[in-house]
């Protein structure tokens, strides 16, 4: 059964693979990692955690030993994204100030992991795995 499914999707995979190669070849500017200020996503856009999420973030931070609270950056970014729907730069700045770490370190984490949506997403969010184990 899975052989038939794989066989039927073969033309789709080939066309997708070609599109991915073409886009990655043409976009050498690193547009995925560069931030451009927009009216809804800039450092001046206010972002505050709700009172419920503030309690959660304090609880999360207490799980880490003193002096290593910066390890809580991923859970706090996830909490900010769940609250806002996506992860604006003002939320990243807020996480950096809460954890007393450089903003750049938070940006590095947010750009590295694909689970963080740094731009608003639509109603449906589709991701396609293109690594070897998925094929």
Coordinates of N, CA and C in Angstrom, one line a residue:
X1 N 0.8 -1.2 0.0 CA 0.0 0.0 0.0 C 0.9 1.3 0.0
X2 N 1.9 1.3 0.9 CA 2.7 2.5 1.0 C 3.5 2.7 -0.3
X3 N 3.8 1.6 -1.0 CA 4.5 1.6 -2.3 C 3.7 2.4 -3.3
X4 N 2.4 2.1 -3.3 CA 1.5 2.7 -4.3 C 1.4 4.2 -4.0
X5 N 1.3 4.6 -2.7 CA 1.2 6.0 -2.3 C 2.5 6.7 -2.7
X6 N 3.7 6.1 -2.4 CA 4.9 6.7 -2.8 C 5.0 6.8 -4.3
X7 N 4.6 5.8 -5.0 CA 4.7 5.9 -6.5 C 3.8 7.0 -7.1
X8 N 2.6 7.2 -6.5 CA 1.7 8.2 -7.0 C 2.2 9.6 -6.7
X9 N 2.9 9.7 -5.6 CA 3.5 11.1 -5.3 C 4.8 11.4 -5.9
X10 N 5.3 10.5 -6.7 CA 6.6 10.7 -7.3 C 6.7 12.0 -8.1
X11 N 5.7 12.2 -9.0 CA 5.8 13.4 -9.9 C 5.7 14.7 -9.0
X12 N 4.9 14.6 -7.9 CA 4.8 15.8 -7.0 C 6.1 16.0 -6.3
X13 N 6.8 15.0 -5.9 CA 8.1 15.1 -5.2 C 9.1 15.7 -6.1
X14 N 9.1 15.2 -7.4 CA 10.1 15.7 -8.3 C 9.9 17.2 -8.6
X15 N 8.7 17.6 -8.8 CA 8.4 19.1 -9.0 C 8.7 19.9 -7.8
X16 N 8.4 19.4 -6.6 CA 8.7 20.1 -5.4 C 10.2 20.2 -5.2
X17 N 10.9 19.1 -5.5 CA 12.4 19.2 -5.3 C 13.0 20.2 -6.3
X18 N 12.5 20.3 -7.5 CA 13.0 21.3 -8.5 C 12.7 22.7 -8.0
X19 N 11.5 23.0 -7.4 CA 11.1 24.3 -6.9 C 12.0 24.7 -5.7
X20 N 12.3 23.7 -4.9 CA 13.1 24.0 -3.7 C 14.5 24.3 -4.1
X21 N 15.1 23.6 -5.1 CA 16.4 23.9 -5.6 C 16.5 25.2 -6.3
X22 N 15.4 25.6 -7.0 CA 15.5 26.9 -7.7 C 15.4 28.0 -6.7
X23 N 14.5 27.9 -5.7 CA 14.4 29.0 -4.8 C 15.6 29.1 -3.9
X24 N 16.2 28.0 -3.5 CA 17.3 28.1 -2.7 C 18.5 28.7 -3.4
X25 N 18.6 28.4 -4.7 CA 19.7 28.9 -5.6 C 19.5 30.4 -5.8
X26 N 18.3 30.8 -6.0 CA 18.1 32.2 -6.3 C 18.1 33.1 -5.1
X27 N 17.8 32.6 -3.9 CA 17.7 33.5 -2.8 C 19.0 33.4 -1.9
X28 N 20.0 34.0 -2.4 CA 21.3 34.0 -1.7 C 21.3 35.1 -0.7
X29 N 20.3 35.9 -0.6 CA 20.3 37.1 0.3 C 20.1 36.7 1.8
X30 N 19.7 35.4 2.0 CA 19.3 35.0 3.4 C 18.1 35.6 3.9
X31 N 17.1 35.8 3.0 CA 15.8 36.5 3.4 C 15.1 35.8 4.5
X32 N 15.3 34.5 4.7 CA 14.7 33.8 5.8 C 15.2 34.3 7.2
X33 N 16.4 34.7 7.2 CA 17.0 35.1 8.5 C 17.1 36.6 8.7
X34 N 16.8 37.4 7.7 CA 16.9 38.8 7.9 C 15.6 39.4 8.4
X35 N 15.6 40.3 9.3 CA 14.4 40.9 9.8 C 14.2 42.3 9.2
X36 N 13.0 42.5 8.7 CA 12.7 43.8 8.2 C 11.5 44.4 9.0
X37 N 11.7 45.6 9.6 CA 10.6 46.1 10.4 C 9.4 46.4 9.5
X38 N 8.2 46.0 10.1 CA 6.9 46.3 9.4 C 6.0 46.9 10.5
X39 N 4.9 47.4 10.1 CA 4.0 48.0 11.2 C 3.6 47.1 12.3
X40 N 3.4 45.8 11.9 CA 3.0 44.8 13.0 C 4.1 44.1 13.6
X41 N 5.4 44.2 13.1 CA 6.5 43.5 13.6 C 7.7 44.4 13.7
X42 N 7.8 45.2 14.7 CA 9.0 46.0 14.9 C 9.3 46.1 16.4
X43 N 10.5 46.6 16.8 CA 10.8 46.6 18.2 C 9.9 47.5 19.1
X44 N 9.2 48.4 18.5 CA 8.4 49.4 19.2 C 7.0 48.8 19.5
X45 N 6.6 47.7 18.8 CA 5.3 47.1 19.0 C 5.2 46.5 20.4
X46 N 4.2 46.9 21.2 CA 4.2 46.5 22.6 C 3.9 45.0 22.7
X47 N 4.6 44.3 23.6 CA 4.3 42.9 23.9 C 4.5 42.7 25.4
X48 N 3.5 42.2 26.0 CA 3.6 41.8 27.4 C 2.9 40.5 27.6
X49 N 3.5 39.6 28.5 CA 2.9 38.4 28.8 C 1.7 38.6 29.6
X50 N 0.7 37.8 29.4 CA -0.5 37.8 30.3 C -0.2 37.4 31.7
X51 N -1.1 37.7 32.6 CA -0.8 37.3 34.0 C -0.6 35.8 34.2
X52 N -1.5 35.1 33.4 CA -1.4 33.6 33.5 C -0.1 33.1 32.9
X53 N 0.4 33.7 31.8 CA 1.6 33.3 31.2 C 2.8 33.8 32.0
X54 N 2.7 34.9 32.7 CA 3.7 35.4 33.6 C 4.0 34.3 34.7
X55 N 2.9 33.8 35.2 CA 3.0 32.7 36.3 C 3.7 31.5 35.7
X56 N 3.3 31.2 34.4 CA 4.0 30.0 33.8 C 5.4 30.2 33.5
X57 N 5.8 31.4 33.1 CA 7.2 31.7 32.8 C 8.1 31.7 34.0
X58 N 7.5 32.1 35.1 CA 8.2 32.1 36.4 C 8.4 30.6 36.8
X59 N 7.4 29.8 36.6 CA 7.5 28.4 36.9 C 8.5 27.7 36.0
X60 N 8.6 28.1 34.8 CA 9.5 27.5 33.8 C 10.9 27.9 34.2
X61 N 11.2 29.1 34.6 CA 12.5 29.6 34.9 C 13.0 28.9 36.2
X62 N 12.1 28.6 37.2 CA 12.5 27.9 38.4 C 13.0 26.5 38.1
X63 N 12.7 25.9 37.0 CA 13.2 24.6 36.7 C 14.7 24.5 36.4
X64 N 15.3 25.7 36.1 CA 16.7 25.8 35.7 C 17.5 26.3 36.9
X65 N 18.7 25.8 37.1 CA 19.6 26.2 38.2 C 20.0 27.7 38.0
X66 N 20.3 28.3 39.2 CA 20.8 29.7 39.2 C 22.0 29.8 38.3
X67 N 22.0 30.9 37.5 CA 23.1 31.1 36.6 C 22.9 30.4 35.2
X68 N 21.9 29.6 35.1 CA 21.7 28.9 33.8 C 20.3 29.1 33.3
X69 N 19.7 30.2 33.7 CA 18.3 30.5 33.3 C 18.2 30.8 31.8
X70 N 19.3 31.1 31.2 CA 19.2 31.4 29.7 C 18.8 30.1 29.0
X71 N 18.9 28.9 29.6 CA 18.5 27.7 29.0 C 17.0 27.6 28.8
X72 N 16.3 28.5 29.4 CA 14.8 28.5 29.3 C 14.3 29.3 28.1
X73 N 15.3 29.7 27.2 CA 14.9 30.5 26.1 C 13.9 29.9 25.2
X74 N 14.1 28.6 24.9 CA 13.1 27.9 24.0 C 11.7 27.8 24.6
X75 N 11.6 27.3 25.8 CA 10.2 27.3 26.4 C 9.6 28.7 26.5
X76 N 10.3 29.7 26.7 CA 9.7 31.1 26.8 C 9.3 31.6 25.5
X77 N 10.2 31.3 24.4 CA 9.8 31.7 23.1 C 8.5 31.0 22.6
X78 N 8.4 29.7 23.0 CA 7.2 28.9 22.7 C 6.0 29.5 23.4
X79 N 6.2 29.9 24.6 CA 5.1 30.5 25.4 C 4.6 31.8 24.7
X80 N 5.6 32.6 24.3 CA 5.3 33.9 23.6 C 4.5 33.6 22.3
X81 N 5.0 32.6 21.6 CA 4.4 32.3 20.3 C 2.9 31.8 20.5
X82 N 2.8 31.0 21.5 CA 1.4 30.5 21.8 C 0.5 31.6 22.2
X83 N 1.0 32.6 22.9 CA 0.1 33.7 23.3 C -0.2 34.6 22.1
X84 N 0.7 34.9 21.3 CA 0.6 35.9 20.2 C 0.1 35.2 18.9
X85 N 0.3 33.9 18.7 CA 0.0 33.3 17.4 C 1.2 33.2 16.5
X86 N 2.2 34.0 16.6 CA 3.4 34.0 15.9 C 4.4 34.8 16.8
X87 N 5.7 34.8 16.4 CA 6.7 35.4 17.3 C 7.3 36.7 16.8
X88 N 6.7 37.8 17.2 CA 7.2 39.1 16.8 C 8.6 39.4 17.5
X89 N 9.3 40.4 16.9 CA 10.6 40.7 17.5 C 10.4 41.4 18.9
X90 N 9.3 42.0 19.1 CA 9.1 42.6 20.4 C 9.0 41.5 21.5
X91 N 8.4 40.4 21.1 CA 8.4 39.2 22.1 C 9.7 38.6 22.3
X92 N 10.6 38.6 21.3 CA 11.9 38.1 21.5 C 12.7 39.0 22.4
X93 N 12.5 40.3 22.2 CA 13.2 41.3 23.1 C 12.7 41.2 24.5
X94 N 11.4 40.9 24.7 CA 10.9 40.7 26.1 C 11.5 39.5 26.7
X95 N 11.6 38.4 26.0 CA 12.3 37.2 26.5 C 13.7 37.4 26.9
X96 N 14.4 38.2 26.0 CA 15.8 38.5 26.3 C 15.9 39.3 27.6
X97 N 15.0 40.3 27.8 CA 15.1 41.1 29.0 C 14.8 40.3 30.3
X98 N 13.8 39.3 30.2 CA 13.4 38.5 31.3 C 14.6 37.6 31.7
X99 N 15.3 37.0 30.7 CA 16.4 36.1 31.0 C 17.7 36.8 31.1
X100 N 17.8 38.1 31.0 CA 19.0 38.8 31.2 C 20.1 38.3 30.2
X101 N 19.7 38.2 29.0 CA 20.7 37.7 28.0 C 20.6 38.6 26.8
X102 N 21.7 38.6 26.0 CA 21.7 39.5 24.8 C 20.6 39.2 23.8
X103 N 20.0 40.2 23.2 CA 18.9 40.0 22.3 C 19.4 39.1 21.1
X104 N 20.6 39.3 20.7 CA 21.1 38.5 19.5 C 21.1 37.0 19.8
X105 N 21.3 36.6 21.0 CA 21.3 35.1 21.4 C 19.8 34.6 21.2
X106 N 18.9 35.4 21.6 CA 17.5 35.0 21.4 C 17.1 35.0 20.0
X107 N 17.6 35.9 19.2 CA 17.3 35.9 17.7 C 17.9 34.7 17.1
X108 N 19.1 34.3 17.5 CA 19.8 33.1 17.0 C 18.9 31.9 17.2
X109 N 18.4 31.7 18.4 CA 17.5 30.6 18.7 C 16.3 30.6 17.8
X110 N 15.6 31.8 17.8 CA 14.4 31.9 17.0 C 14.5 31.6 15.5
X111 N 15.7 32.0 15.0 CA 15.9 31.8 13.5 C 16.4 30.4 13.2
X112 N 17.0 29.7 14.2 CA 17.5 28.4 14.0 C 16.4 27.3 14.0
X113 N 15.4 27.4 14.9 CA 14.4 26.4 15.0 C 13.2 26.8 14.1
X114 N 12.8 25.8 13.3 CA 11.6 26.1 12.4 C 10.3 26.1 13.1
X115 N 10.3 25.7 14.3 CA 9.0 25.7 15.1 C 8.5 27.1 15.4
X116 N 9.5 28.1 15.3 CA 9.1 29.5 15.6 C 8.7 30.2 14.3
X117 N 7.5 30.7 14.3 CA 7.0 31.5 13.1 C 7.3 33.0 13.4
X118 N 8.2 33.6 12.7 CA 8.6 34.9 12.9 C 7.8 35.9 12.1
X119 N 6.8 35.4 11.4 CA 5.9 36.2 10.6 C 4.5 35.6 10.8
X120 N 3.5 36.5 10.7 CA 2.1 35.9 10.8 C 1.8 34.8 9.8
X121 N 1.1 33.8 10.3 CA 0.8 32.7 9.4 C -0.7 32.7 9.1
X122 N -1.0 32.0 8.1 CA -2.4 31.9 7.7 C -3.2 30.9 8.5
X123 N -4.4 30.6 8.0 CA -5.3 29.7 8.7 C -4.7 28.3 8.7
X124 N -4.1 27.8 7.6 CA -3.4 26.5 7.5 C -1.9 26.7 7.4
X125 N -1.2 26.0 8.2 CA 0.3 26.0 8.1 C 0.8 24.7 7.7
X126 N 1.3 24.6 6.5 CA 1.8 23.3 5.9 C 3.3 23.4 5.9
X127 N 4.0 22.4 6.4 CA 5.4 22.2 6.3 C 5.7 20.9 5.5
X128 N 6.7 21.0 4.7 CA 7.1 19.8 3.9 C 8.5 19.4 4.3
X129 N 8.6 18.1 4.7 CA 9.9 17.6 5.1 C 10.7 17.3 3.9
X130 N 11.9 17.8 3.7 CA 12.7 17.5 2.5 C 14.0 16.8 2.9
X131 N 14.1 16.3 4.1 CA 15.4 15.6 4.5 C 15.3 14.2 4.1
X132 N 16.5 13.5 4.1 CA 16.6 12.1 3.7 C 15.6 11.2 4.4
X133 N 15.5 11.2 5.7 CA 14.6 10.3 6.4 C 13.1 10.4 5.9
X134 N 12.7 11.5 5.4 CA 11.3 11.7 5.0 C 11.1 11.1 3.6
X135 N 12.1 10.8 2.8 CA 11.9 10.3 1.5 C 11.9 8.8 1.6

